[in-house]
Structure formats: structure tokens, C-alpha cells
Short mmCIF file of C-alpha atoms in Angstrom, two decimals:
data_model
loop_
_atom_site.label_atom_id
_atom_site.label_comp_id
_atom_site.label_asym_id
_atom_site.label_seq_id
_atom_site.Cartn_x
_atom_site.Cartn_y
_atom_site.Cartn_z
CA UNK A 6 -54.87 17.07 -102.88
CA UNK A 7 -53.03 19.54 -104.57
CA UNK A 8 -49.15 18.90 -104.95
CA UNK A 9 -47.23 21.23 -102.22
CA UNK A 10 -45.60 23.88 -104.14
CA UNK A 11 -41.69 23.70 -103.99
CA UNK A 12 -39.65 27.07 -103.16
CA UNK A 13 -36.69 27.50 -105.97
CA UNK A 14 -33.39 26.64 -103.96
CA UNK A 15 -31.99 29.82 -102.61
CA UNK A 16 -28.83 30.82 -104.13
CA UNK A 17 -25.32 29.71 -102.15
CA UNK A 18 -24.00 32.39 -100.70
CA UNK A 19 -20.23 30.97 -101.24
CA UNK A 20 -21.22 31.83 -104.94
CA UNK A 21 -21.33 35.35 -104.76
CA UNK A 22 -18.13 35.85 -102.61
CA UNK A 23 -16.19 33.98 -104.53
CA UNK A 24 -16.49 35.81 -107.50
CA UNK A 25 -15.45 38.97 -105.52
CA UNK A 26 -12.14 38.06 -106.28
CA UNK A 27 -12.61 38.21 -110.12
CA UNK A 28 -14.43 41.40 -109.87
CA UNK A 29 -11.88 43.00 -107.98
CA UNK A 30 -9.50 42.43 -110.29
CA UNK A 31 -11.14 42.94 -113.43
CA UNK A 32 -11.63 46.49 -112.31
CA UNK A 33 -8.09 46.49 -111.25
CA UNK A 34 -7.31 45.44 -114.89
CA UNK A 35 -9.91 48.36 -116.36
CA UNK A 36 -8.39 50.99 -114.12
CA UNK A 37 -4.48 50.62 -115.07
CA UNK A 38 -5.24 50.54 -118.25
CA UNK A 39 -7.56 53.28 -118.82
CA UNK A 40 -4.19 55.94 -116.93
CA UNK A 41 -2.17 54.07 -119.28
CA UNK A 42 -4.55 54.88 -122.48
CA UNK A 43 -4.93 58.11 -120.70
CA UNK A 44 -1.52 59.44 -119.89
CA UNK A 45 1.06 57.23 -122.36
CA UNK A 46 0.07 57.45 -125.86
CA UNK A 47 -1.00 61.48 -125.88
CA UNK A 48 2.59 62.19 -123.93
CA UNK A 49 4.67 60.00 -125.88
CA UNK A 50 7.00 62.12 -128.09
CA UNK A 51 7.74 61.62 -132.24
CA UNK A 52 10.97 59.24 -132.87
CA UNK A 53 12.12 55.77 -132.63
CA UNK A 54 13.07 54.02 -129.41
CA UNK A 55 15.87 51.37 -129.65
CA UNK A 56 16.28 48.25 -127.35
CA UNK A 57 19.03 45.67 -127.20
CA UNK A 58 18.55 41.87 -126.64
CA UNK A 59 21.96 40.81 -126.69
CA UNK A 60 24.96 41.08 -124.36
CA UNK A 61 28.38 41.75 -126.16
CA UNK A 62 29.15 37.61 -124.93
CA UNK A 63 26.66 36.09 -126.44
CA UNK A 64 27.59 33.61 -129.20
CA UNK A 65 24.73 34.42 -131.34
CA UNK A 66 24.32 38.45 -131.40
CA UNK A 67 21.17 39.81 -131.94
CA UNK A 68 21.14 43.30 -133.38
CA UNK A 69 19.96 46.17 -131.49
CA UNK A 70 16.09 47.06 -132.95
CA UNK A 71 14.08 50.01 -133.43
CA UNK A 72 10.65 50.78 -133.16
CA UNK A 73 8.41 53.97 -133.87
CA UNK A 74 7.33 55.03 -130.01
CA UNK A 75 4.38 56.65 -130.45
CA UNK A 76 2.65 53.92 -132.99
CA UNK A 77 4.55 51.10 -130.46
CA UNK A 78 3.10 52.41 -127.51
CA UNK A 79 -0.76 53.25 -128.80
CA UNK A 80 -0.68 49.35 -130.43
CA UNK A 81 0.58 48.01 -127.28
CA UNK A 82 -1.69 50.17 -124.43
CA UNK A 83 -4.90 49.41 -126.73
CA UNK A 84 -4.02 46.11 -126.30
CA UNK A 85 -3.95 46.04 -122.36
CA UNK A 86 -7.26 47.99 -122.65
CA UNK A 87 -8.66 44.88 -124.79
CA UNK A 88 -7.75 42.65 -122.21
CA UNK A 89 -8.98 44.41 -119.20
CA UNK A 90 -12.17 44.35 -121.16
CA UNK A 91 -12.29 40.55 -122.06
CA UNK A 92 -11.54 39.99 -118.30
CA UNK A 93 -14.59 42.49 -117.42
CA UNK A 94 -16.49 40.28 -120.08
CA UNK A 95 -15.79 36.90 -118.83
CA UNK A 96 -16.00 37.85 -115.30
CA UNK A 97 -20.11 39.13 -116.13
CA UNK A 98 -19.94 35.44 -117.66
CA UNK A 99 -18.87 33.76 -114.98
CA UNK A 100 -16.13 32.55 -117.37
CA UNK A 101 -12.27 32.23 -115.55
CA UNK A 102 -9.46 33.73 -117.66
CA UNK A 103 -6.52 31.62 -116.29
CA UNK A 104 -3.43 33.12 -115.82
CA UNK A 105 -2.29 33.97 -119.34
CA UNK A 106 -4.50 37.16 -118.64
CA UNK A 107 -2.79 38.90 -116.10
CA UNK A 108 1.07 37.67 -117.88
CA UNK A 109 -0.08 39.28 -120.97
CA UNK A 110 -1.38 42.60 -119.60
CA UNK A 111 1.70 43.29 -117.49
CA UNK A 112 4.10 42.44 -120.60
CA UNK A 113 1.83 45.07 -122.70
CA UNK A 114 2.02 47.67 -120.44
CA UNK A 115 5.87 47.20 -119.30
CA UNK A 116 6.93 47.19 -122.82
CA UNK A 117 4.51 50.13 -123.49
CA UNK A 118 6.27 52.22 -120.91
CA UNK A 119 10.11 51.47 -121.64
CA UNK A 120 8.99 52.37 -125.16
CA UNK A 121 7.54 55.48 -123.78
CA UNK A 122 10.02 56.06 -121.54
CA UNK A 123 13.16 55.46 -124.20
CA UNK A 124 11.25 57.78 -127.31
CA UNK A 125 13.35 60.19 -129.01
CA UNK A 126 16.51 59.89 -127.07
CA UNK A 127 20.15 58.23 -127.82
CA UNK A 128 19.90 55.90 -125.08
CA UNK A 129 19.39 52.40 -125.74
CA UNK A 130 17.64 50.20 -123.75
CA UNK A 131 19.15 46.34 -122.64
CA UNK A 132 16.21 44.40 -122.04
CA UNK A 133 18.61 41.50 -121.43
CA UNK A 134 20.63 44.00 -118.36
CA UNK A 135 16.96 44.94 -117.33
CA UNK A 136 16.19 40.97 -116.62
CA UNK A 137 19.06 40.45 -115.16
CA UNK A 138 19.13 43.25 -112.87
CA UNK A 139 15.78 41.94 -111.82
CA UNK A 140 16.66 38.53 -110.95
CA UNK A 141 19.66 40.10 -108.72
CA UNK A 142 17.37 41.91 -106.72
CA UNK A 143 14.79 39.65 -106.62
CA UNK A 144 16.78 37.19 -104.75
CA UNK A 145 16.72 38.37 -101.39
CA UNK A 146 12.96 38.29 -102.04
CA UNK A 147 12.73 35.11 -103.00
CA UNK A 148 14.04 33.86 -100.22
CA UNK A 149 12.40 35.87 -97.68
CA UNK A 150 9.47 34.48 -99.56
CA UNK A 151 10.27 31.31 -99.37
CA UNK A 152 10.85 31.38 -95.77
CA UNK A 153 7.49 32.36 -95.09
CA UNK A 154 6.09 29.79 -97.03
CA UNK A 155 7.69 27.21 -95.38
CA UNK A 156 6.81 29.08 -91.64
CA UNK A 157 3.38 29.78 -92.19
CA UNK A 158 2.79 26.41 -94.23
CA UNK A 159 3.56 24.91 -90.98
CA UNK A 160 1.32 27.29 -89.22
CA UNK A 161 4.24 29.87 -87.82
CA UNK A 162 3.96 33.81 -88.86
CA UNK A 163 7.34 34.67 -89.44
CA UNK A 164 7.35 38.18 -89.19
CA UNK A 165 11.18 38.26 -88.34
CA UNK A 166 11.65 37.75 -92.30
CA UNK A 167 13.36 41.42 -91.89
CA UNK A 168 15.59 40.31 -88.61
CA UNK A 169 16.16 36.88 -90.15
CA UNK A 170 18.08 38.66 -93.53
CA UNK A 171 19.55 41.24 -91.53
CA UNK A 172 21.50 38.58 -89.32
CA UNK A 173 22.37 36.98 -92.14
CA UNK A 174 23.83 39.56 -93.98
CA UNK A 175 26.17 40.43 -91.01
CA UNK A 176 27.50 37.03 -90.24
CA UNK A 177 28.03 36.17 -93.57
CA UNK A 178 29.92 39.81 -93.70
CA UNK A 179 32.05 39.44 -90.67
CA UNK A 180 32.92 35.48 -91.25
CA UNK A 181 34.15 36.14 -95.08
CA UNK A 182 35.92 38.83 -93.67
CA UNK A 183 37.82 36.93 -91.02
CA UNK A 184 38.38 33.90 -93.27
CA UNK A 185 38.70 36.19 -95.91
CA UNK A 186 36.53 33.75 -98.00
CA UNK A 187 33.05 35.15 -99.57
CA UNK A 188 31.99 31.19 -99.66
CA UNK A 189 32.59 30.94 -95.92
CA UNK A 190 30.29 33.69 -95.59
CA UNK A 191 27.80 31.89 -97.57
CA UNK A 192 27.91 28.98 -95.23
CA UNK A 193 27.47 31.05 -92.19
CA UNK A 194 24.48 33.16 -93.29
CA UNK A 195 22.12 30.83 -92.92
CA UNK A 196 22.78 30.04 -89.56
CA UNK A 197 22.36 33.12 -88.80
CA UNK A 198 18.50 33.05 -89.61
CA UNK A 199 18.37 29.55 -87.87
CA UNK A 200 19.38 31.69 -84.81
CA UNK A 201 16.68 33.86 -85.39
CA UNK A 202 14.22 31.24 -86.14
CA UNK A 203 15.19 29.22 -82.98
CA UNK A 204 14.53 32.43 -80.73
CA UNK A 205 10.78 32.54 -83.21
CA UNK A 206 9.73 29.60 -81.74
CA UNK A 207 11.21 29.19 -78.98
CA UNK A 208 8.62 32.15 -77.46
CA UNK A 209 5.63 31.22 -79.63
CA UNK A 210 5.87 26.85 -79.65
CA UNK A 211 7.27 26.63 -75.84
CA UNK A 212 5.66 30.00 -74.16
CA UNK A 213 3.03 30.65 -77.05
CA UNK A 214 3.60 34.27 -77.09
CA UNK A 215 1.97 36.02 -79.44
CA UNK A 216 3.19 35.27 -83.09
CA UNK A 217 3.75 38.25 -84.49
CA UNK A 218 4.77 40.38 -81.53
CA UNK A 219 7.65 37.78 -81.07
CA UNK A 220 8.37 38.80 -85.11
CA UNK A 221 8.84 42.45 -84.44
CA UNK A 222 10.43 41.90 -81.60
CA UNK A 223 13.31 39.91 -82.82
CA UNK A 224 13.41 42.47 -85.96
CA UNK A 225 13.83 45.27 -83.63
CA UNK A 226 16.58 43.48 -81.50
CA UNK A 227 18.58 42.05 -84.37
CA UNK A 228 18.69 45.87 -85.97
CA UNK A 229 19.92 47.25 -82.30
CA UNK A 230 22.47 44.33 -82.05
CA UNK A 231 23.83 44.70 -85.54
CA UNK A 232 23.91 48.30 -85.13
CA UNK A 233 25.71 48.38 -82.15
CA UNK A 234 28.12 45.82 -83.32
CA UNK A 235 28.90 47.58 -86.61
CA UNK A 236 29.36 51.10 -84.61
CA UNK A 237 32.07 49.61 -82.08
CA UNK A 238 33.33 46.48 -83.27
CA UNK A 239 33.12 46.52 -87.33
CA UNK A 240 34.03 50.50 -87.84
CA UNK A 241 36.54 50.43 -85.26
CA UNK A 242 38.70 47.86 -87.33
CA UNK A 243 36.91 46.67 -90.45
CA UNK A 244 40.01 45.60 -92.50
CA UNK A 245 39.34 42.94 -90.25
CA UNK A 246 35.99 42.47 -89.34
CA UNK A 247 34.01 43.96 -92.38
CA UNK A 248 36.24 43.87 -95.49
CA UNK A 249 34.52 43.37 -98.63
CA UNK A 250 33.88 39.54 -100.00
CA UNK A 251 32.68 38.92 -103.25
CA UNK A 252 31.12 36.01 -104.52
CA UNK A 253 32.67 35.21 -108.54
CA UNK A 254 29.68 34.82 -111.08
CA UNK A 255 29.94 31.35 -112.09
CA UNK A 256 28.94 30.73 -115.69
CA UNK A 257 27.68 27.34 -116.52
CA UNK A 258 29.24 26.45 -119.84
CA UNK A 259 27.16 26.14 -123.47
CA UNK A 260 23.89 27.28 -121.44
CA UNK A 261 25.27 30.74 -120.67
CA UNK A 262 25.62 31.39 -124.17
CA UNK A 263 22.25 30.98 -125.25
CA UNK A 264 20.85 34.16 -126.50
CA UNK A 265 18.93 36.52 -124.28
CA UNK A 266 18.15 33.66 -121.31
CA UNK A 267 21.47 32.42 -121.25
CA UNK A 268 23.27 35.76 -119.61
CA UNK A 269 20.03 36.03 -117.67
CA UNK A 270 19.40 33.04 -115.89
CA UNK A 271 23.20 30.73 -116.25
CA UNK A 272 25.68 33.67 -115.71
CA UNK A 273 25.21 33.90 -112.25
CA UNK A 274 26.66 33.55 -108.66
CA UNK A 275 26.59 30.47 -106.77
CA UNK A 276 23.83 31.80 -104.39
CA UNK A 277 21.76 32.29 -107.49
CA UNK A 278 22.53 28.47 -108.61
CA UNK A 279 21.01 27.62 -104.96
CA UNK A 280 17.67 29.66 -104.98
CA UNK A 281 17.01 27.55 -108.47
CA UNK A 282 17.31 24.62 -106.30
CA UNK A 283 15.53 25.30 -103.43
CA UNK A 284 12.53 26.42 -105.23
CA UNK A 285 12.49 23.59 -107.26
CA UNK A 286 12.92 21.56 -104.39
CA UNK A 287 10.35 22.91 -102.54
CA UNK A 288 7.55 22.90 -104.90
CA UNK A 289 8.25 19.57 -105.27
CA UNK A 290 8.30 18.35 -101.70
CA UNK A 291 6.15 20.39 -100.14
CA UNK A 292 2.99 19.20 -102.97
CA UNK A 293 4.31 16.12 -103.82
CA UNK A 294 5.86 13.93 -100.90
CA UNK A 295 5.20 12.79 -97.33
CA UNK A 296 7.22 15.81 -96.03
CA UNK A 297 5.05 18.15 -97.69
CA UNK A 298 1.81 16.26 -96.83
CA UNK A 299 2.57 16.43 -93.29
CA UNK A 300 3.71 20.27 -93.20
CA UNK A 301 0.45 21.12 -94.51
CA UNK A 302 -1.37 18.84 -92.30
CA UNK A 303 -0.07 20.83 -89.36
CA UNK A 304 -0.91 23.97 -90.84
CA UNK A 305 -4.49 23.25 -91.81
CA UNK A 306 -5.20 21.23 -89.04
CA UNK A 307 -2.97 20.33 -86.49
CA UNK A 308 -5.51 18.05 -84.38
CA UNK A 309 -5.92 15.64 -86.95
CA UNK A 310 -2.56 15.41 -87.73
CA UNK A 311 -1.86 14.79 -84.13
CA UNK A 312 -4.63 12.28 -84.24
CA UNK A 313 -2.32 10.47 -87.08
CA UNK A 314 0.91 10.25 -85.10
CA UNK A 315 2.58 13.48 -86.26
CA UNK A 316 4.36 15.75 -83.35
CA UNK A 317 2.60 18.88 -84.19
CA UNK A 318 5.02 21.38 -82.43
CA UNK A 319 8.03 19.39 -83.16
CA UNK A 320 7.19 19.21 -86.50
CA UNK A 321 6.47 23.21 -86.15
CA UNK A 322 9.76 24.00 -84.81
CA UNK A 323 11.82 21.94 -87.08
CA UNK A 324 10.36 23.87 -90.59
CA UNK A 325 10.24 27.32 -88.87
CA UNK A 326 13.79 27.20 -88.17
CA UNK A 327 14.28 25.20 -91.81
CA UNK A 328 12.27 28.43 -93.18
CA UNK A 329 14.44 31.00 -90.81
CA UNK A 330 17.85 29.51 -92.21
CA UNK A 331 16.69 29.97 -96.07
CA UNK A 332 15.60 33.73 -95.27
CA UNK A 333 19.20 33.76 -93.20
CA UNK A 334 20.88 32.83 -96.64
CA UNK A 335 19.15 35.56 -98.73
CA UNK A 336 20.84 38.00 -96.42
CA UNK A 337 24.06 36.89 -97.94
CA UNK A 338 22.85 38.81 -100.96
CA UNK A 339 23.31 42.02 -99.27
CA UNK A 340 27.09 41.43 -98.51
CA UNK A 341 28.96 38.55 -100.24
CA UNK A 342 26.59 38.06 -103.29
CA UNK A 343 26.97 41.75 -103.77
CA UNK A 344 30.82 42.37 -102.84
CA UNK A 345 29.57 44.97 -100.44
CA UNK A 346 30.60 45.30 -96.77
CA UNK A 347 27.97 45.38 -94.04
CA UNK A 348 26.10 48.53 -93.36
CA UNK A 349 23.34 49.85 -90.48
CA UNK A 350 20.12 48.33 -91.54
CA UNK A 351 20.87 47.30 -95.22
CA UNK A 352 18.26 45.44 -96.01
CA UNK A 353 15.77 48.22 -96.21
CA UNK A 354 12.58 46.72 -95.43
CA UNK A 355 12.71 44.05 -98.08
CA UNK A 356 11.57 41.27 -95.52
CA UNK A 357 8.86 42.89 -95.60
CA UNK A 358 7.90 43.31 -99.55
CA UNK A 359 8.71 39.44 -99.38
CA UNK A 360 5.64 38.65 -96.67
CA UNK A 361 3.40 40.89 -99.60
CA UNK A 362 5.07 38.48 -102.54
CA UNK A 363 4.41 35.62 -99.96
CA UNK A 364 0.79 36.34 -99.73
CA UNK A 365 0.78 37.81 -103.42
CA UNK A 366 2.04 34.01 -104.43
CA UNK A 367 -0.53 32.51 -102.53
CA UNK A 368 1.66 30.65 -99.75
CA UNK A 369 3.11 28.56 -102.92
CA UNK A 370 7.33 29.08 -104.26
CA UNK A 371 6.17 29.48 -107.29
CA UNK A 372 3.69 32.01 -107.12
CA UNK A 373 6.15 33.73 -104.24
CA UNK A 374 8.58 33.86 -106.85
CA UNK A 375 6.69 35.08 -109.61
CA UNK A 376 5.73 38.03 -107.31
CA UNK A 377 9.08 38.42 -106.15
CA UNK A 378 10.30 38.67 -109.80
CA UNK A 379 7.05 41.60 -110.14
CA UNK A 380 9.05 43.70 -107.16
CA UNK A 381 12.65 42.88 -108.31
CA UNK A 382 11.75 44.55 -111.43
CA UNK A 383 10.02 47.51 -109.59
CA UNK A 384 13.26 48.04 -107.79
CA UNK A 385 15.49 48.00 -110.67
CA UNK A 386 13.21 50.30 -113.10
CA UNK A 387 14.28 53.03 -111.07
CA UNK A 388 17.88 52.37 -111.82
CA UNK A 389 17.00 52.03 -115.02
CA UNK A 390 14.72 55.03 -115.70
CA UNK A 391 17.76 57.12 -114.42
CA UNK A 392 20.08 55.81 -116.89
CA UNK A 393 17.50 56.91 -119.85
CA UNK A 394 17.40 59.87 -118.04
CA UNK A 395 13.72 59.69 -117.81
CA UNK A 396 11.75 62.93 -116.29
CA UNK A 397 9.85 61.18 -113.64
CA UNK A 398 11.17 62.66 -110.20
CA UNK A 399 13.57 60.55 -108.39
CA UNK A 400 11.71 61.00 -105.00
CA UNK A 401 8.76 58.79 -106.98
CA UNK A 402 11.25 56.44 -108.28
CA UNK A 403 12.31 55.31 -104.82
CA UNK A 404 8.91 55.08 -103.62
CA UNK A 405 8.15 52.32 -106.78
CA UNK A 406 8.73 48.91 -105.18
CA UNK A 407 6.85 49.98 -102.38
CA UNK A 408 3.65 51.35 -104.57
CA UNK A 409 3.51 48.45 -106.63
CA UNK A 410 3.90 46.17 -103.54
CA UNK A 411 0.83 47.62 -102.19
CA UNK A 412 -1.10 47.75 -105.37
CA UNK A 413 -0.46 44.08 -106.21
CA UNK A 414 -1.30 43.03 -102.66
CA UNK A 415 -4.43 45.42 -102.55
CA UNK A 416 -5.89 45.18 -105.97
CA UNK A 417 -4.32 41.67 -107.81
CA UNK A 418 -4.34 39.60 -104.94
CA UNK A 419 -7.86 39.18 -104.84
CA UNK A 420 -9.33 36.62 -101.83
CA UNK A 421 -6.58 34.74 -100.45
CA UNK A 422 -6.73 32.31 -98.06
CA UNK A 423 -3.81 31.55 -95.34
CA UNK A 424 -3.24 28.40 -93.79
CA UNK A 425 -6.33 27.77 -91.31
CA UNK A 426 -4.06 27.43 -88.22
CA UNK A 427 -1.49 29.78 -88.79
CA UNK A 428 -0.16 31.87 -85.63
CA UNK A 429 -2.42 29.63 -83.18
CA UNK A 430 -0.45 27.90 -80.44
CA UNK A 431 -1.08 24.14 -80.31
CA UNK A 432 -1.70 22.19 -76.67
CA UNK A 433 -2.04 18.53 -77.40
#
């Protein structure tokens, strides 16, 4: 009897969909750089373009450098197009690029556009003041980012990321202005988002309303109660209710005077010094300890963590409002941190560019910071193109964090996967 003929295993269908990701952004990759090759090199004008590395306080000095623009920026946009075609290449391979790929690219083409930008004109440009003004606008999105990792780790949207910076950024306003301390200020932020985050799940652990209507709820009510407060109470007499507290930068001795990183990254305020900590501590707990074991457990699957002994909605409500309080102390950056008093609606939206770096990180601090840093730096180019006095309309330069926060989310993020039981009510 002849020997049944075997069908060749069908192909898994996981296969395929998983390496939509990697297509996606290998033609992500091919079509930035192709407008870059296309519009930067042929525009970019004859003369040198000078940068500067060094701050006037740094012990070692480095001199400020010129380079020729147009040879600077064809070298450096032929480059990006090389490496959007390796990534086409290995992604026809089946071959993963790591993340050296996409770190590389965006360096090429940044540089290639302040080159291009700078070309032929007096102006120098401070890479050092550019990273720095980065980080300082990053850090509200950091911790809005964070916040959400910690929520929706634990299987809470927190929508109220917005509402949640917002109250902080008033309380931490109107207590440094009565105590007439900007530190005070920084104490009280936070529990302002706690407030926020208790209200969060208070609705959607106890009642089990609906996530994220609770989310834009509370952002709509804490923008009518802050506005309302600053038009009667805070304008009426803001000498004492809204005077401006300013956090002193604090620089940490011998490492603030290492060139280039040391103004950058140890010249900073004291809510600065904290964001290093709590992203260090929360990588470290949430992958590597009990803590962090658990917190995921109810976020992935809450049955069999209640199966285990672990209070699913206690555990819930305890790291939401943990995760509300850090957002609550990023809002401190609006007022204190930035020696400004509080204004209507301040924050502009930014709680909501850190749920895209959130996602954009992959629900990890730091990947959430990484893409915080990518919209910090959006933010500050405009300042920056405007002090070149770069011809690219102002009306576009507003509109940048918010393009590239849609592009990156869009185009870079690829397939992303959010905890499996985030926003679903659990009833043991």
C-alpha cells in the first residue's frame, strides 16, 4: 500500500502579521528620507554652518566648529537614505535591525537639518542649549508618561493625564505662593494628581464606569474648576494667591562640569533630580521585583492573579492613584519648575502627547522616556528655528510637536500591544 502522501504544513498566520510591523516601518524609514534627499541637499545654500558644544561654565571649553552645509548635509541625508535601505533589505530577509537603526537615522537627519537650517548665516547654533532645552520640556512628558505606565500596567486608562498635570500645576502655584516657598509647591503638586486619580477610580474600580469617559470627564472638570478659580480667586489678588515661585537649578558638583553632558543632564532643578529617580526606580521595580510582578499580573490577567491571593482592585486603586500623583508632580513644571505663575489651561494638551510617548514607549519608562525626549525636542526646535531666524512659517512651527507626535505614533510605532486587561472592570 502506497505511503499516504503528507500535505506541507500550512504557513502560521502569526508569521505574516508580525512582520507588518517591520514593513511598516521600513517604508516609514524609505519615505522620510527620500523628502529629506529630495528637499534638503538641492535647497541648502553655499557657506559654512557653525555649532557650539560648550557652555561658557564648562571647565573644559570646546571651541565652536564649522562645517561646509551643503557637503555636511548631502553626506549626512545619503546616509539616512542608506539606512532606510538596509532596513528595507533586512526586513525582505526576515533579518531584525535592533534599535541602533532607528537612533542612527534620526541623529542623521536632525543634524542634517540644523546644518541646513544654520547655512550661510551668523548665527551659531548650541547643541548643548538645544539638549537642554529638550530635557526641560520633556519633563512634564515624562511624567505624564510615566503615569500612564504605571495606570494602564495595572490595567487603568488614565486618560485624565491632562486633568491630573493641570491640578498639579495650580496647587503647586497657589501653595508656593501662600508659603511663599517654590519647594512647598513641589510637595503639594502631587497630591493634587492623587486627587484626581482617587476621583479615576473611584467611578471606574467601585461603579465601573466607563474608563475613559471618567478620563475626559475629570479633564474637562479640573479645566472649569481651575478656570474659575484663577478668574475670581487668583486674578482678584494674586500677590497672594498666584505670585511667581521658582525652583533654584541645583548643580551637582564635579559632574556638572563635564563637557557637553554635564550642563545637560547635572545642572538642573530639583524636580529634574526626581524624574532621574523615579524612572530608574521604576524600571527597576516594575521588571525586576515582587511589586512589579504583581502590577503586571493584574494587568494581563487579573483572574489568575486573584487566583494567587492578590486583591485585584485594591491593588488597581493603589498604583492608579501612585501613577495620578507622579503625573500631579509633572504639573509642577508648568509653575514652580518654570518660575511662572498659573495661567487658564497651561498645560496645552501635553497630557495628551504623553499617552502617544506612552504607547510610542511601549508601556515601558524607558521607552516612554525616550519618546518623550523625541517630542521635547519637537517642541523646542521651534524656539530654536526662530532664533536662527529660519524661513519656515511660524504657524508650522507650532504645529511640530503635534505632527511628529502623530507621525511617530502612526508610522514608528509599528504593532503594539497594551496590557490584555486594560480599561475592563474586574468582579471577583
Amino acid at each position: 500500500m502506497a505511503a499516504p502522501v503528507s500535505s506541507p504544513p500550512a504557513p502560521a498566520p502569526d508569521a505574516a502579521v508580525a512582520a507588518r510591523p517591520r514593513y511598516r516601518a521600513s517604508i516609514a524609514y524609505a519615505a522620510v528620507a527620500l523628502i529629506a534627499l529630495v528637499w534638503m541637499p538641492l535647497r541648502t545654500p553655499g557657506g559654512v554652518t557653525r555649532f557650539r558644544l560648550s557652555t561658557s561654565t564648562d571647565f573644559f571649553a570646546i571651541p565652536t566648529f564649522e562645517v561646509p552645509a551643503a557637503a555636511a548635509v548631502w553626506v549626512l541625508v545619503l546616509v539616512a537614505v542608506g539606512l532606510a535601505a538596509f532596513s528595507v533589505w533586512a526586513t525582505r530577509a526576515g533579518r531584525r535591525t535592533g534599535m541602533w537603526l532607528p537612533v542612527v537615522f534620526g541623529v542623521a537627519l536632525l543634524l542634517a537639518f540644523l546644518t541646513f537650517a544654520g547655512a550661510g548665516r551668523a548665527t551659531v547654533i548650541p547643541l548643548t542649549s538645544i539638549a537642554t532645552g529638550t530635557l526641560f520640556l520633556a519633563t512634564p512628558l515624562i511624567f505624564g508618561a510615566l503615569s500612564g505606565v504605571v495606570c494602564e500596567r495595572v490595567g487603568i486608562v488614565n486618560i485624565a493625564i491632562e486633568g491630573q498635570l493641570l491640578a498639579g500645576a495650580f496647587l503647586a502655584a497657589v501653595v508656593g505662593s501662600l508659603t511663599a516657598s517654590a519647594y512647598m509647591g513641589l510637595v503639594a503638586a502631587p497630591i493634587a494628581g492623587a486627587l484626581v486619580g482617587s476621583l479615576l477610580v473611584f467611578f471606574a474600580v467601585r461603579y465601573q464606569v466607563n474608563q475613559i469617559i471618567v478620563g475626559v470627564v475629570l479633564n474637562v472638570l479640573v479645566v472649569g474648576l481651575t478656570s474659575f478659580l484663577f478668574s475670581t480667586v487668583l486674578s482678584e489678588d494674586p500677590s497672594t494667591w498666584n505670585a511667581r515661585q521658582s525652583l533654584p537649578v541645583l548643580p551637582i558638583p564635579v559632574l556638572s562640569q563635564i563637557p557637553v553632558i554635564g550642563p545637560i543632564l547635572f545642572r538642573q532643578t530639583l524636580l529634574v533630580y526626581l524624574m532621574y529617580v523615579i524612572v530608574a526606580a521604576l524600571q527597576v521595580y516594575l521588571f525586576r521585583s515582587r511589586w512589579g510582578l504583581r502590577v503586571r499580573a493584574v494587568g494581563e490577567h487579573p483572574k489568575a492573579a486573584d487566583t494567587v491571593g492578590i486583591d485585584v482592585n485594591r491593588t488597581r486603586v493603589r498604583n492608579a492613584i501612585l501613577g495620578s500623583a507622579v503625573a500631579g508632580l509633572g504639573g509642577a513644571f508648568f509653575t514652580v519648575a518654570s518660575g511662572l505663575a498659573f495661567g487658564k489651561e497651561m498645560t496645552g494638551g501635553r497630557g495628551f502627547i504623553a499617552l502617544a510617548a506612552m504607547i510610542l514607549g511601549r508601556w515601558s519608562p524607558k521607552g516612554a522616556v525616550a519618546a518623550a525626549l523625541l517630542f521635547g525636542f519637537a517642541d523646542n526646535l521651534r524656539t530654536v528655528l526662530g532664533t536662527i531666524g529660519s524661513s519656515v512659517p511660524p504657524q508650522l512651527l507650532l504645529m511640530t510637536p503635534y505632527i511628529v507626535t502623530i507621525l511617530a505614533v502612526a508610522g514608528f510605532a509599528g504593532r503594539v500591544r497594551a496590557p490584555a486587561a486594560e480599561g475592563v472592570p474586574y468582579v471577583k
